[in-house]
């Protein structure tokens, strides 16, 4: 690895980190490459060398998020009770890192518009999350560990929705909202065995 | 009521309606009074006569939302089982009117920032919604209509979060997400009597 290559990689990561901060403050639509360049301390043209369009920088931000999630092995755990306990651990991680939760909640809300460049990403993300959650409840049902009458599909959809909605309320007023406790209550209430 | 006064009222309502549409597309931060004036078909100065600042127009949009909610008598129903059934009816109404859901979901996500002009509105809105939902579950518990082990406070917080989160997923992919069915399932599962 040459020094120039390494320097370029570091600069690229700097730009992505700064973009996350700017999106969190102003949203994706409210941000500009010019402002992000200014914060990084490079010229607008210098930033365009790494990210020629707003969309390409957004794609890099979302890729990093996916990479971080995979690093925490969220999806490496097969669907089931351990996977649900893992989600609680992920929520515990997130409440210690409000920045990433913030930018994600804002982007998800912006990206409901069909022409938003992150629309397909979030549609796919939500579909995968629902399937993973539903599969986990199916595994529990097969083991007799799901309370009678609980529909795995509704419970899976509601779990993903709950995590999103709790984040928005928690970001709005962290002292009044017990995000992790509420999520744990939701999951434990669906099971006939201890969650963890 | 003079003709001039009535004309002014109508113009004011036009501006608010247009603002809702522009917020839904570009978010509050991504919108400008200039663009809203252009869409209404009046001058920038003409709009400033009604709304001298971006914040004053946002306040009017949120006031209208509250007025619409009150009109549907959402908060006129005392906390309890009927109030929860009402929320399902409200969700049924919302899935037929995606525009207002969209702008609300976006604003709520933007407004998590403490310096957003709608921050206090949403903090208050969420607190009131949580208290109303929690009070409803307490009424049910006192009547023996709440399933054993269900904590009214967690169930109330989760209900508000669920409605928000389901809206975002439903807006992202309406064909894959049964918003009303999932909400009904959540509520019915907490009760020992039929929801409605």
XYZ file of N, CA and C in Angstrom, chain A residues 6-89:
252
model
N -2.931 5.244 0.872
C -3.411 5.252 2.258
C -4.006 6.614 2.611
N -3.318 7.679 2.198
C -3.795 9.034 2.474
C -5.191 9.245 1.838
N -5.346 8.721 0.630
C -6.634 8.834 -0.062
C -7.734 8.091 0.684
N -7.407 6.908 1.213
C -8.389 6.120 1.968
C -8.835 6.853 3.233
N -7.844 7.442 3.919
C -8.146 8.165 5.154
C -9.030 9.377 4.848
N -8.685 10.101 3.781
C -9.467 11.271 3.379
C -10.908 10.868 3.062
N -11.049 9.762 2.340
C -12.367 9.251 1.971
C -13.200 8.948 3.238
N -12.562 8.298 4.203
C -13.268 7.969 5.452
C -13.643 9.237 6.217
N -12.756 10.225 6.193
C -13.026 11.528 6.825
C -14.282 12.158 6.239
N -14.376 12.100 4.919
C -15.523 12.719 4.237
C -16.812 12.015 4.652
N -16.774 10.691 4.718
C -17.971 9.926 5.095
C -18.390 10.265 6.530
N -17.427 10.312 7.438
C -17.721 10.638 8.842
C -18.363 12.018 8.954
N -17.818 12.970 8.200
C -18.361 14.332 8.215
C -19.765 14.356 7.616
N -19.980 13.576 6.559
C -21.306 13.524 5.931
C -22.348 13.020 6.932
N -22.002 12.006 7.727
C -22.926 11.478 8.741
C -23.333 12.600 9.698
N -22.343 13.398 10.127
C -22.627 14.495 11.064
C -23.527 15.551 10.411
N -23.251 15.883 9.165
C -24.044 16.924 8.480
C -25.461 16.425 8.194
N -25.610 15.161 7.784
C -26.950 14.588 7.559
C -27.745 14.632 8.863
N -27.075 14.316 9.974
C -27.762 14.280 11.269
C -28.304 15.661 11.621
N -27.569 16.693 11.221
C -28.005 18.058 11.541
C -29.063 18.584 10.588
N -28.831 18.368 9.298
C -29.656 19.049 8.291
C -30.433 18.096 7.397
N -30.286 16.789 7.596
C -30.927 15.832 6.694
C -30.124 15.709 5.413
N -30.462 14.726 4.626
C -29.753 14.541 3.358
C -30.079 15.686 2.401
N -31.376 15.993 2.265
C -31.770 17.048 1.330
C -31.239 18.416 1.757
N -31.143 18.631 3.060
C -30.689 19.922 3.557
C -29.181 20.083 3.549
N -28.459 19.025 3.150
C -26.995 19.080 3.150
C -26.472 19.427 1.758
N -25.212 19.870 1.688
C -24.583 20.122 0.386
C -23.146 19.618 0.426
N -22.644 19.194 -0.741
C -21.257 18.731 -0.822
C -20.315 19.879 -0.458
N -20.720 21.098 -0.809
C -19.905 22.279 -0.515
C -19.701 22.427 0.999
N -20.791 22.279 1.767
C -20.712 22.417 3.223
C -19.872 21.272 3.820
N -20.055 20.079 3.297
C -19.301 18.933 3.811
C -17.808 19.131 3.534
N -17.465 19.611 2.340
C -16.058 19.885 1.988
C -15.467 20.917 2.958
N -16.253 21.961 3.222
C -15.785 23.031 4.114
C -15.445 22.468 5.488
N -16.305 21.574 5.997
C -16.080 21.008 7.323
C -14.873 20.078 7.359
N -14.677 19.350 6.236
C -13.526 18.442 6.169
C -12.244 19.264 6.068
N -12.363 20.484 5.511
C -11.202 21.343 5.326
C -10.547 21.131 3.972
N -11.346 20.731 2.991
C -10.836 20.591 1.619
C -11.706 21.438 0.682
N -11.255 21.566 -0.560
C -12.046 22.352 -1.510
C -13.212 21.520 -2.028
N -14.207 22.195 -2.595
C -15.337 21.523 -3.210
C -14.840 20.577 -4.309
N -13.932 21.069 -5.134
C -13.371 20.244 -6.215
C -12.641 19.026 -5.641
N -11.984 19.238 -4.514
C -11.257 18.135 -3.876
C -12.217 17.040 -3.434
N -13.376 17.433 -2.916
C -14.367 16.439 -2.496
C -14.951 15.707 -3.708
N -15.175 16.450 -4.776
C -15.765 15.843 -5.988
C -14.855 14.760 -6.579
N -13.561 14.828 -6.292
C -12.633 13.791 -6.744
C -13.008 12.441 -6.110
N -13.439 12.482 -4.847
C -13.826 11.248 -4.141
C -15.286 10.873 -4.401
N -16.145 11.896 -4.355
C -17.586 11.657 -4.512
C -18.135 12.653 -5.532
N -18.279 12.221 -6.775
C -18.679 13.159 -7.831
C -20.119 13.663 -7.688
N -20.968 12.964 -6.911
C -22.360 13.395 -6.753
C -22.785 13.235 -5.293
N -23.866 13.937 -4.912
C -24.448 13.796 -3.578
C -24.850 12.341 -3.332
N -25.430 11.722 -4.367
C -25.920 10.346 -4.251
C -24.787 9.368 -3.954
N -23.620 9.580 -4.580
C -22.513 8.640 -4.378
C -22.005 8.714 -2.934
N -22.043 9.912 -2.341
C -21.624 10.041 -0.939
C -22.659 9.386 -0.006
N -23.929 9.568 -0.299
C -24.980 8.914 0.497
C -24.812 7.393 0.445
N -24.550 6.865 -0.750
C -24.359 5.420 -0.899
C -23.211 4.943 -0.012
N -22.136 5.731 0.064
C -20.978 5.351 0.891
C -21.342 5.372 2.379
N -22.175 6.335 2.789
C -22.616 6.415 4.189
C -23.435 5.171 4.546
N -24.332 4.765 3.654
C -25.179 3.597 3.920
C -24.354 2.308 3.897
N -23.387 2.228 2.995
C -22.484 1.067 2.958
C -21.722 0.926 4.268
N -21.273 2.072 4.808
C -20.534 2.002 6.065
C -21.438 1.490 7.177
N -22.679 1.955 7.185
C -23.618 1.500 8.213
C -23.804 -0.017 8.146
N -23.983 -0.531 6.926
C -24.129 -1.974 6.753
C -22.881 -2.715 7.237
N -21.728 -2.168 6.913
C -20.466 -2.802 7.315
C -20.362 -2.846 8.837
N -20.771 -1.745 9.499
C -20.715 -1.695 10.960
C -21.670 -2.709 11.578
N -22.875 -2.816 11.007
C -23.845 -3.790 11.522
C -23.305 -5.210 11.386
N -22.731 -5.500 10.225
C -22.196 -6.843 10.000
C -21.071 -7.122 10.983
N -20.265 -6.077 11.251
C -19.159 -6.220 12.191
C -19.675 -6.629 13.560
N -20.810 -6.093 13.928
C -21.395 -6.470 15.222
C -22.115 -7.807 15.111
N -21.983 -8.437 13.949
C -22.489 -9.797 13.713
C -23.985 -9.937 13.902
N -24.664 -8.803 13.694
C -26.109 -8.821 13.885
C -26.772 -9.897 13.024
N -26.395 -9.941 11.755
C -27.045 -10.890 10.860
C -26.307 -12.226 10.806
N -25.168 -12.319 11.529
C -24.426 -13.584 11.546
C -25.116 -14.578 12.479
N -25.948 -14.085 13.400
C -26.687 -14.962 14.312
C -27.889 -15.521 13.554
N -28.083 -16.837 13.540
C -29.255 -17.372 12.831
C -30.543 -16.932 13.521
N -31.659 -16.808 12.756
C -32.919 -16.373 13.364
C -33.302 -17.261 14.544
N -33.866 -16.662 15.593
C -34.278 -17.426 16.772
C -34.172 -16.555 18.009
N -34.227 -17.188 19.162
C -34.241 -16.429 20.415
C -32.949 -15.632 20.613
N -31.812 -16.254 20.266
C -30.537 -15.552 20.433
C -30.500 -14.291 19.559
N -31.096 -14.388 18.368
C -31.127 -13.233 17.462
C -31.915 -12.089 18.089
N -33.025 -12.405 18.758
C -33.837 -11.371 19.405
C -33.083 -10.742 20.581
N -32.400 -11.583 21.348
C -31.589 -11.059 22.455
C -30.495 -10.138 21.898
N -29.976 -10.493 20.716
C -28.962 -9.681 20.047
C -29.499 -8.293 19.687
N -30.761 -8.243 19.289
C -31.363 -6.945 18.937
C -31.412 -6.026 20.157
N -31.678 -6.616 21.324
C -31.676 -5.817 22.552
C -30.264 -5.294 22.815
N -29.269 -6.146 22.581
C -27.872 -5.711 22.749
C -27.535 -4.595 21.754
